[in-house]
Coordinates of C-alpha atoms and ligand atoms in Angstrom, one line a residue:
X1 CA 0.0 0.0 0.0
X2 CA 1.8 3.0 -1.1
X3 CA 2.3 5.6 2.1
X4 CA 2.9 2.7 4.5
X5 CA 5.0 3.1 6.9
X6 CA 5.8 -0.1 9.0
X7 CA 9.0 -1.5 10.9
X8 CA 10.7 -4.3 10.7
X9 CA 14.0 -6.1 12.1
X10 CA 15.7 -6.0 8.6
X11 CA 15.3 -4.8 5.2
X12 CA 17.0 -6.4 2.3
X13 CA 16.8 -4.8 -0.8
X14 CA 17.0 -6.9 -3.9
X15 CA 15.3 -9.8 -4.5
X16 CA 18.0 -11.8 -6.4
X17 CA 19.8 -14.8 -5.2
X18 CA 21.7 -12.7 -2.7
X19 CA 18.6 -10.9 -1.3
X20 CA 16.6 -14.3 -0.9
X21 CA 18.7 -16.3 0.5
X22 CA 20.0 -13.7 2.6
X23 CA 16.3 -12.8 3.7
X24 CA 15.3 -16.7 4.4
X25 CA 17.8 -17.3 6.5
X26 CA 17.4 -14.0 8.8
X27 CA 13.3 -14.8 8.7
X28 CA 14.2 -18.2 9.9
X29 CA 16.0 -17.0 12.8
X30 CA 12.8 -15.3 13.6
X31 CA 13.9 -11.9 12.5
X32 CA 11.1 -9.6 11.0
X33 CA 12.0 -9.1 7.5
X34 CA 11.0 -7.1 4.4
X35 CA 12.4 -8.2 0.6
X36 CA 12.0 -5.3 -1.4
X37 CA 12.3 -5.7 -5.3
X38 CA 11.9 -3.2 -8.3
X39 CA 11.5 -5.5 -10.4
X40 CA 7.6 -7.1 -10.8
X41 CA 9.1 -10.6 -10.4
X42 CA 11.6 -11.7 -8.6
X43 CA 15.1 -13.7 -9.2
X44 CA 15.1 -13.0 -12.9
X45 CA 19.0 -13.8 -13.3
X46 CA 18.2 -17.2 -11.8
X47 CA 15.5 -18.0 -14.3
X48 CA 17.3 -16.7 -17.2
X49 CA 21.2 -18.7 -15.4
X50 CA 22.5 -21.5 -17.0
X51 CA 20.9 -21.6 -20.3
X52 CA 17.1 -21.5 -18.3
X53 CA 18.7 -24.8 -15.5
X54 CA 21.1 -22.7 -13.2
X55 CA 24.3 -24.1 -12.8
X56 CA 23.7 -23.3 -9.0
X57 CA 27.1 -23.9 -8.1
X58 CA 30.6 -26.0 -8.1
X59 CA 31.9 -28.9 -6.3
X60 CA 35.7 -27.6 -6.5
X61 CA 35.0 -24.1 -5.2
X62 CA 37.9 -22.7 -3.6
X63 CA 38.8 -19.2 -3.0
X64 CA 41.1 -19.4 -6.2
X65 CA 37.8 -18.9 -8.2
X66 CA 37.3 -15.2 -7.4
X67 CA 39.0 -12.0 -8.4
X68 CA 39.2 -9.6 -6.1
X69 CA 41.3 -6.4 -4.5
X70 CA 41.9 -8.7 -1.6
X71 CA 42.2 -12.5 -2.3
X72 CA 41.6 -14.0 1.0
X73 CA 38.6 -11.6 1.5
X74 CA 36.1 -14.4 0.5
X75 CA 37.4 -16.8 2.6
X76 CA 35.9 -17.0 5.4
X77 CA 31.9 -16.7 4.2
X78 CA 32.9 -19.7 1.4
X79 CA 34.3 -21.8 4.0
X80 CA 31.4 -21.2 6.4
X81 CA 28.5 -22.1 3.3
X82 CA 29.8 -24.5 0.7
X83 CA 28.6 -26.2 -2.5
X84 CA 27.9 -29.1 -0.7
X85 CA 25.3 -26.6 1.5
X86 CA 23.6 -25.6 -0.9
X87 CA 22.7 -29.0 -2.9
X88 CA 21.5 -29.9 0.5
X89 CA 19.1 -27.6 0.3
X90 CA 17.9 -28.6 -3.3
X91 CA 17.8 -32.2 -2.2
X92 CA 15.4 -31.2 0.3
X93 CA 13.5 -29.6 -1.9
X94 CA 13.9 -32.4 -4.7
X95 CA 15.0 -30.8 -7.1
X96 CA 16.5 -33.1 -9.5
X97 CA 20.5 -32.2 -10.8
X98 CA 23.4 -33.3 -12.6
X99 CA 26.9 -32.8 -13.1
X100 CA 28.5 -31.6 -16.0
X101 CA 32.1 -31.0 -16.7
X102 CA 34.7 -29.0 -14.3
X103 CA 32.2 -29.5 -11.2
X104 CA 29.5 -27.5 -12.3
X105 CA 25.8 -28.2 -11.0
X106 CA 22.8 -27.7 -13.2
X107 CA 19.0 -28.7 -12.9
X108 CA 17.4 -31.2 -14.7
X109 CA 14.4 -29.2 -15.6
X110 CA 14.4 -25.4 -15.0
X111 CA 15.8 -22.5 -12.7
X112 CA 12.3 -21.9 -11.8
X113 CA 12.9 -24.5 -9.5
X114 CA 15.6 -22.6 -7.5
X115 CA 13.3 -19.6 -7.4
X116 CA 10.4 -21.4 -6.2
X117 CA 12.5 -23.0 -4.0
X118 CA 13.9 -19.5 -2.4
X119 CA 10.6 -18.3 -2.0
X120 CA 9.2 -21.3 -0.1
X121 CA 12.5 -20.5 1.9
X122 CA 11.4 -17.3 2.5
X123 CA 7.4 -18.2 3.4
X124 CA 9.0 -20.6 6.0
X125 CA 10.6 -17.5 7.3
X126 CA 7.6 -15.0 7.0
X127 CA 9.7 -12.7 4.8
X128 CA 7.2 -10.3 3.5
X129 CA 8.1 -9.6 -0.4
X130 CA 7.4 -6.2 -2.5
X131 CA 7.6 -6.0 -5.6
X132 CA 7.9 -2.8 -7.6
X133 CA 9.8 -0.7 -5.0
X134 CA 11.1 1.3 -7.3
X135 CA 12.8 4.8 -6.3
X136 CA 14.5 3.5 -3.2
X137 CA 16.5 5.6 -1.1
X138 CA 17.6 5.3 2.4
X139 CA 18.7 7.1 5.2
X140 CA 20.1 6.7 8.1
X141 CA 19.5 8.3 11.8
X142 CA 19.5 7.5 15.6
X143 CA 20.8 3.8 14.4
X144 CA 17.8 3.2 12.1
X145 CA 17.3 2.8 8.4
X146 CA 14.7 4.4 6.7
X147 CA 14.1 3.1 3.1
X148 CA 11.7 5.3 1.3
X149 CA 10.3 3.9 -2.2
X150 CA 7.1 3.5 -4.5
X151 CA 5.5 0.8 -1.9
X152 CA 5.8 2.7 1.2
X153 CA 8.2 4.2 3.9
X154 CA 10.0 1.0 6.0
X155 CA 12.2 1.6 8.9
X156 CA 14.9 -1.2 10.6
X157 CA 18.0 -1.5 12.6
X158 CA 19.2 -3.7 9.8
X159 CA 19.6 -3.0 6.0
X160 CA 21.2 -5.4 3.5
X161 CA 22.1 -4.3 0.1
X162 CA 21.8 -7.2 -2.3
X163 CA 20.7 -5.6 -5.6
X164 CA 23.4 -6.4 -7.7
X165 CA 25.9 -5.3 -10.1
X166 CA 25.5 -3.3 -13.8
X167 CA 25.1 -6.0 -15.6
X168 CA 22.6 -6.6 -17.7
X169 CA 19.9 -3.6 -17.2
X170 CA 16.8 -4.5 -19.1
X171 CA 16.7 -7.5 -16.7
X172 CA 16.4 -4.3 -13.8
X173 CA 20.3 -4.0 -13.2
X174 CA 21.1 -0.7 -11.4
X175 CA 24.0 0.8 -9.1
X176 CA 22.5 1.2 -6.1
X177 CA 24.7 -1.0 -4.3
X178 CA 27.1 1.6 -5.4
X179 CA 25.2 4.6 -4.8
X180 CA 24.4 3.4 -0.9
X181 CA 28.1 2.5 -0.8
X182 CA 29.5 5.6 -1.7
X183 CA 26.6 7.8 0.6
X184 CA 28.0 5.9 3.6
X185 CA 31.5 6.6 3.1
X186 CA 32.4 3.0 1.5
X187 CA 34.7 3.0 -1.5
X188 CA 33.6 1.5 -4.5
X189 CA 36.2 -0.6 -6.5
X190 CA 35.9 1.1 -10.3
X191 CA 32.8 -1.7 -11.6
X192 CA 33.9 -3.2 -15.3
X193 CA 32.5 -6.1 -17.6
X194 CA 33.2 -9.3 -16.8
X195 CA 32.2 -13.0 -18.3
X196 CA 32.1 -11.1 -21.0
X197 CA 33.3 -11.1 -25.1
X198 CA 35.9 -9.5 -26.2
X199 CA 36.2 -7.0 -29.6
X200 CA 38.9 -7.1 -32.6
X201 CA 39.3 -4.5 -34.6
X202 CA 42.0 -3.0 -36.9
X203 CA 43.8 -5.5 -39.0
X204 CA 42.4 -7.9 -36.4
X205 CA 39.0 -7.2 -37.1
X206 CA 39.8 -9.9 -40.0
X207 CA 39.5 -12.6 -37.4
X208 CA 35.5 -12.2 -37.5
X209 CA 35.5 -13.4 -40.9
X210 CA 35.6 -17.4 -38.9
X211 CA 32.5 -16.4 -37.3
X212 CA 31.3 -19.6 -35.6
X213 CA 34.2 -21.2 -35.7
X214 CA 35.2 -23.1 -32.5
X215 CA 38.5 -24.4 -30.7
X216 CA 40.0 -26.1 -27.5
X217 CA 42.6 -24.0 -26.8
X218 CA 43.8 -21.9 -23.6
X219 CA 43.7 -18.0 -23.1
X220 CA 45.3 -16.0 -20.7
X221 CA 45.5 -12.2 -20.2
X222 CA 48.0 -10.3 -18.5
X223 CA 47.5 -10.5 -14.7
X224 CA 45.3 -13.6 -15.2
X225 CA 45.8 -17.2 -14.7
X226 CA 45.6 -19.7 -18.0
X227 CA 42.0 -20.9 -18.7
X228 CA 41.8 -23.9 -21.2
X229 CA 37.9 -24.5 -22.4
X230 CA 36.8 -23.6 -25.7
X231 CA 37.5 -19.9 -28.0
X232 CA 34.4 -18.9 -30.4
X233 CA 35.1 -16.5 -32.8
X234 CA 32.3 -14.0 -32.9
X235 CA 30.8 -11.6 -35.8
X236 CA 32.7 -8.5 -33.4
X237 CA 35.4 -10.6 -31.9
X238 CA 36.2 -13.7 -29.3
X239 CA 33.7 -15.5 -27.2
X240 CA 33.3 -18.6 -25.8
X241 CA 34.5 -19.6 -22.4
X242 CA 37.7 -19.5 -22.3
X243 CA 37.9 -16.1 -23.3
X244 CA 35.2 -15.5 -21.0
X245 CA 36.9 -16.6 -17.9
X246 CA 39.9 -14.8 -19.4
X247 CA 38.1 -11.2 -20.0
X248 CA 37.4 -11.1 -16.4
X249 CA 41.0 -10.1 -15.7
X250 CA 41.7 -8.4 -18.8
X251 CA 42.1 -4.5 -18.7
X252 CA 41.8 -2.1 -21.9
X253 CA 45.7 -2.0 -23.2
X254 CA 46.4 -5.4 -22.4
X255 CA 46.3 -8.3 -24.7
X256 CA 45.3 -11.6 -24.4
X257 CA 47.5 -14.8 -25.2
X258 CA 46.1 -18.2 -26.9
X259 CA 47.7 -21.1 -27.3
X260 CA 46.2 -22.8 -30.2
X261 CA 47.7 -26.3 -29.3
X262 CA 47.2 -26.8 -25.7
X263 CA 47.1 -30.7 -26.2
X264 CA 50.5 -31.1 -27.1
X265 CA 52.8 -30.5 -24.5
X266 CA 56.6 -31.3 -23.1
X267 CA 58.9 -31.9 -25.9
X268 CA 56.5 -32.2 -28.6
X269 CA 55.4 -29.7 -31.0
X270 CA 53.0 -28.5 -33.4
X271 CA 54.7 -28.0 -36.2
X272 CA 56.7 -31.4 -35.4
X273 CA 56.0 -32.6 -38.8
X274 CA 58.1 -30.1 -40.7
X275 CA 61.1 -29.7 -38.3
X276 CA 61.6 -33.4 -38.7
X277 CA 64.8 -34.3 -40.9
X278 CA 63.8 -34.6 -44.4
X279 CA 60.3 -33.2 -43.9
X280 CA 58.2 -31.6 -46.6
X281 CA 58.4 -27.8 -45.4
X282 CA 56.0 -25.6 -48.0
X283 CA 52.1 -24.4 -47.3
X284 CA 50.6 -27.6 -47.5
X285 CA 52.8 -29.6 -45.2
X286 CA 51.9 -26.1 -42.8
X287 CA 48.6 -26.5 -43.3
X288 CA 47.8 -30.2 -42.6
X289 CA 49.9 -29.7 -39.2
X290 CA 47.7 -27.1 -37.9
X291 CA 44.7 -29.1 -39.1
X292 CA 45.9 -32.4 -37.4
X293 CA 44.1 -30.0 -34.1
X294 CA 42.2 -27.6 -35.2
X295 CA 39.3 -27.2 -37.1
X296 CA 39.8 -26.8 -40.7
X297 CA 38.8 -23.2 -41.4
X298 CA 41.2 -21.8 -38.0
X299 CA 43.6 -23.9 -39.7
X300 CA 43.7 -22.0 -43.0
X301 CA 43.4 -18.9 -41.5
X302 CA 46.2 -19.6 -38.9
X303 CA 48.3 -21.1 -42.1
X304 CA 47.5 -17.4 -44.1
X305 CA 48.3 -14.8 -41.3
X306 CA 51.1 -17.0 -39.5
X307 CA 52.9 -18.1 -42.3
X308 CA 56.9 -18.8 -41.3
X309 CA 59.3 -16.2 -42.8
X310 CA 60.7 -19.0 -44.1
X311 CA 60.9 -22.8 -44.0
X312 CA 64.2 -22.9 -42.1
X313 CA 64.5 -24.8 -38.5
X314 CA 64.6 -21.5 -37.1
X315 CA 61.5 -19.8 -39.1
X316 CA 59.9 -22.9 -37.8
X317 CA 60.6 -22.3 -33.9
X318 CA 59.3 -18.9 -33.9
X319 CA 56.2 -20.2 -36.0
X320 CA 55.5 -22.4 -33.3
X321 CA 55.9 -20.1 -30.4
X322 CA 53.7 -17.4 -32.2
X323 CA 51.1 -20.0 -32.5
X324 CA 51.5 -20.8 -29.1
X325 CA 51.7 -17.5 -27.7
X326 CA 48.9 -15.8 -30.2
X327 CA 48.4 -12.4 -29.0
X328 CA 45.6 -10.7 -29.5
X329 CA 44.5 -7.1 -28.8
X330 CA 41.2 -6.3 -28.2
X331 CA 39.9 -2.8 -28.4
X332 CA 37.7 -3.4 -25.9
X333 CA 34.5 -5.3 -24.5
X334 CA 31.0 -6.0 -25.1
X335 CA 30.1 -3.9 -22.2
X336 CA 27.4 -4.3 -19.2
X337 CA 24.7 -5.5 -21.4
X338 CA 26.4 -8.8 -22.4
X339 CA 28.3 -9.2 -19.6
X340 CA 27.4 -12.1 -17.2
X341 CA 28.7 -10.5 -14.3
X342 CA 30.4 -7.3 -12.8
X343 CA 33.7 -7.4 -11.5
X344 CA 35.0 -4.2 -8.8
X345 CA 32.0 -3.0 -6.6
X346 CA 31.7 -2.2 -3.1
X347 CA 35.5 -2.4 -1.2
X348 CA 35.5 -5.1 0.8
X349 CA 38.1 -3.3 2.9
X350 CA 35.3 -1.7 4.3
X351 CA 33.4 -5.0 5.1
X352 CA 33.5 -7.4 7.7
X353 CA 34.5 -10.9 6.1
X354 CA 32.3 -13.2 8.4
X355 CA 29.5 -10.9 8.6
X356 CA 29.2 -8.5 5.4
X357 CA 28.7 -5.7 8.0
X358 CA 30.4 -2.5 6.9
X359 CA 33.1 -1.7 9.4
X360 CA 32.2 1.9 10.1
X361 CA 28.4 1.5 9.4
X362 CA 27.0 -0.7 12.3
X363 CA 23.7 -2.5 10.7
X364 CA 24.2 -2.1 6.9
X365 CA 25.3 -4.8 5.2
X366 CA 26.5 -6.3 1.4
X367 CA 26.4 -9.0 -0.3
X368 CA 26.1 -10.7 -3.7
X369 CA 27.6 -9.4 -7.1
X370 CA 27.7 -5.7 -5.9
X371 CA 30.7 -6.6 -3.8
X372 CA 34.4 -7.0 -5.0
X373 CA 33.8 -10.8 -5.4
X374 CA 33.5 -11.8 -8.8
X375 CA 33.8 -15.5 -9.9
X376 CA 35.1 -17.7 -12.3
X377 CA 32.5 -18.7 -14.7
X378 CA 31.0 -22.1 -13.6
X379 CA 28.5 -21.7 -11.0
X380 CA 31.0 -19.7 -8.8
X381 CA 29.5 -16.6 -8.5
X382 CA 26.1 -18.2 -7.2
X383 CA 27.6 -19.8 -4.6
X384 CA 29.0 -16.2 -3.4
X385 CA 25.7 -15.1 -3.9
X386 CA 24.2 -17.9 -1.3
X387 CA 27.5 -17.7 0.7
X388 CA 27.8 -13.9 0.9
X389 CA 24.0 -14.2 1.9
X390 CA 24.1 -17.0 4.8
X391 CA 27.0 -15.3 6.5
X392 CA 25.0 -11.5 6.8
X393 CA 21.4 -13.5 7.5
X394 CA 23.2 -15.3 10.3
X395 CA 24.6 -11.6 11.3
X396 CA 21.6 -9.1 11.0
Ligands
FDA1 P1 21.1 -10.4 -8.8 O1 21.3 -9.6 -10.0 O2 20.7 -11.8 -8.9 O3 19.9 -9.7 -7.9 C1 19.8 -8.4 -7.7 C2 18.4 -8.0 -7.5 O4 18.3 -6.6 -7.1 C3 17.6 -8.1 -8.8 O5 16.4 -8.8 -8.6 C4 17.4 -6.7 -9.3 O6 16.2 -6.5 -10.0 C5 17.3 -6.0 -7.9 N1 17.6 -4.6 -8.0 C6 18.6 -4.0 -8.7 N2 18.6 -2.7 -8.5 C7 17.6 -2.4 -7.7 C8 17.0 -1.2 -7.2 N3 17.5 0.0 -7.5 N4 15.9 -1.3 -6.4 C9 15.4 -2.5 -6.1 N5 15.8 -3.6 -6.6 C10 16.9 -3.6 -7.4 N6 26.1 -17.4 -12.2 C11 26.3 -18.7 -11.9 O7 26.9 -19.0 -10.8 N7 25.8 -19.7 -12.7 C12 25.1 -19.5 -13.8 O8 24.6 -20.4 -14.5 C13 25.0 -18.1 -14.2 N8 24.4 -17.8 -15.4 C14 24.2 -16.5 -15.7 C15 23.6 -16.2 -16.9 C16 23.3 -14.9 -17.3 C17 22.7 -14.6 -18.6 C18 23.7 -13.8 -16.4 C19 23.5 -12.4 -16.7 C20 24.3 -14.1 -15.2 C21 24.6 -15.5 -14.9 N9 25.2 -15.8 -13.7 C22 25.5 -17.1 -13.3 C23 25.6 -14.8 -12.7 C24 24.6 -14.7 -11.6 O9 23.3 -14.6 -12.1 C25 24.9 -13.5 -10.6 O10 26.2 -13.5 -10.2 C26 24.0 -13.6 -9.4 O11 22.6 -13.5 -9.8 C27 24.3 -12.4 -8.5 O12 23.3 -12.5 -7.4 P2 22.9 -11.1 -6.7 O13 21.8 -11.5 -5.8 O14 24.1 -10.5 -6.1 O15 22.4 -10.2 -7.9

């Protein structure tokens, strides 16, 4: 009812799979809580997550899986809610899953079923839900938050922030997390793209014409460690997840290396076939090589625009290592709105690491994507979500 005006023990804003996890857990400690939401439905990242099943999260989570200003910062809340947690929880529920490669958990069926199941999380812990707050804004006096929006005027001692990062906006992204930060005196790690494709341009805008065109290889950017999974080429660029796990530490300037062999390792080589004594060394012997592990059209393409100076042993060797070592340089991203996640965000200097309390701010709290947490692609940055989420419910 708009010009309500009601307390409650805690206010999380957001509705995502921060804020409702974070909310049932508080409500089930018999806190009073309200789950505010600008959106008209709630957990629409979920539904949309995994290719419509959520891959809800990963078996071989470690701390090693996030990026963030401080490393060890996520410690402590993954170590205290872990994978094996949360499939608990969807057992319970019976939610049917499976495995697929690298540790990642998916649904049989559909994401709805993790939304549903938050939400019957939630009833069990008489969260009240609004949707369409929009407007929100909050302030803060004599120890009590006062969060003003289109559904009415709420007051608590407690106020989490769990509404996101920028990516994605049509699906109700925003920056509030951000905003609030900032307007308490938090610093805010400069947000970017992540999970996201990267764009060629210039002479390497040639690289599109393989749109489609897939490959097991292993890409690694500057400050990043080496991801090996699978490189599309896009109509704008790169893609796939390799590069996507790889453009989550990449920052404009920098290139990105890709080994277009991973497979054959220690003494061996690629372009073994020529360098061996007697070997036929011209364009075709080149060309087969590169197609004995890649597809046929990389191949070519790799065979046109890394063509040896020569055919001698050492024209060879640096051959190789440029196909080893490709570098790319991409002039840029696809921005927020094809970005899976958002790396930077709320400082998590300013944060307590087993609560999600900010230090100088007794009572507010963050959690989810808008904090400097951002996982590897795999069902990580879900299980930061729930973790994030359990440690503040059990705090508020
Ligand atoms: P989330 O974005 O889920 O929730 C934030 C909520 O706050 C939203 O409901 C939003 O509408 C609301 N909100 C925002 N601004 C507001 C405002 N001003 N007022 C009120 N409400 C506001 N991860 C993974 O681990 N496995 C996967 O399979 C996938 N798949 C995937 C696919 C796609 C297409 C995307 C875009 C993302 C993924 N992710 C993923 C990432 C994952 O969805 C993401 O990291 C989590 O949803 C983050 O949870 P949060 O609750 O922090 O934010």
């Amino acid at each position: 009812m708009p010009g309500e005006t009601r307390k409650f023990d805690v206010i999380v804003l957001g509705a995502g799979a921060a804020g409702l996890m974070c909310a049932a857990v508080a409500g089930q400690r018999g806190r009073r809580v309200l789950l505010l939401e600008h959106n008209a439905q709630p957990g629409r990242k979920i539904l949309i997550s995994g290719g419509g099943r959520c891959n809800f999260t990963n078996i071989h989570c470690t701390p090693a899986n996030f990026i963030s200003d401080n490393p060890h910062f996520a410690k402590s809340a993954l170590a205290l809610y872990q994978p094996r947690h949360f499939l608990e929880l969807v057992e319970r529920y019976e939610i049917k899953w499976h495995k697929k490669t690298r540790g990642q958990l998916f649904c049989d069926y559909s994401a709805r079923q993790i939304v549903d199941m938050l939400l019957a999380e939630c009833e069990r812990g008489k969260v009240e839900i609004r949707m369409n707050a929009r407007g929100i804004a909050v302030e803060a006096s004599s120890g009590e938050f006062r969060v003003a929006c289109a559904v009415g005027d709420f007051t608590a001692s407690a106020l989490v922030v769990a509404t996101g990062g920028l990516s994605i906006q049509k699906m109700g992204a925003t920056g509030l997390a951000y905003d609030l930060a900032r307007q308490f005196g938090l610093k805010v790690i400069q947000p970017r793209a992540a999970l996201v494709p990267l764009l060629l341009s210039g002479a390497e805008g040639g690289w599109t014409g393989l749109t489609g065109v897939s490959a097991d290889v292993t890409v690694q950017s500057a400050r990043g460690p080496q991801f090996r999974e699978k490189l599309l080429v896009t109509h704008r660029g790169l893609s796939g997840p390799a590069v996507l796990q790889a453009s989550s530490y990449w920052r404009p300037g920098e290139s990105v290396r890709v080994d277009f062999a991973p497979g054959i390792n220690g003494q061996s080589k690629l372009l073994e076939p020529l360098l061996a004594q007697g070997a036929r060394r011209d364009d075709a012997a080149l060309r087969q090589a590169l197609r004995a592990v890649l597809p046929q059209r990389l191949a070519w393409h790799l065979a046109d625009v890394g063509t040896p100076t020569g055919w001698s042993n050492a024209a060879l060797e640096a051959a190789e290592g440029r196909l080893r070592r490709w570098e790319f340089h991409p002039a840029g991203t696809e921005g927020f709105e094809k970005a899976e996640v958002t790396a930077g965000g709320v400082d998590t200097g300013g944060l307590n690491s087993k609560t999600m309390e900010a230090r100088a701010v007794p009572g507010l709290f963050f959690i989810g994507e808008g904090v400097d947490v951002t996982g590897h692609l795999g069902g990580f940055n879900f299980q930061w979500a729930w973790a994030s989420a359990v440690a503040a419910g059990k705090a508020v």
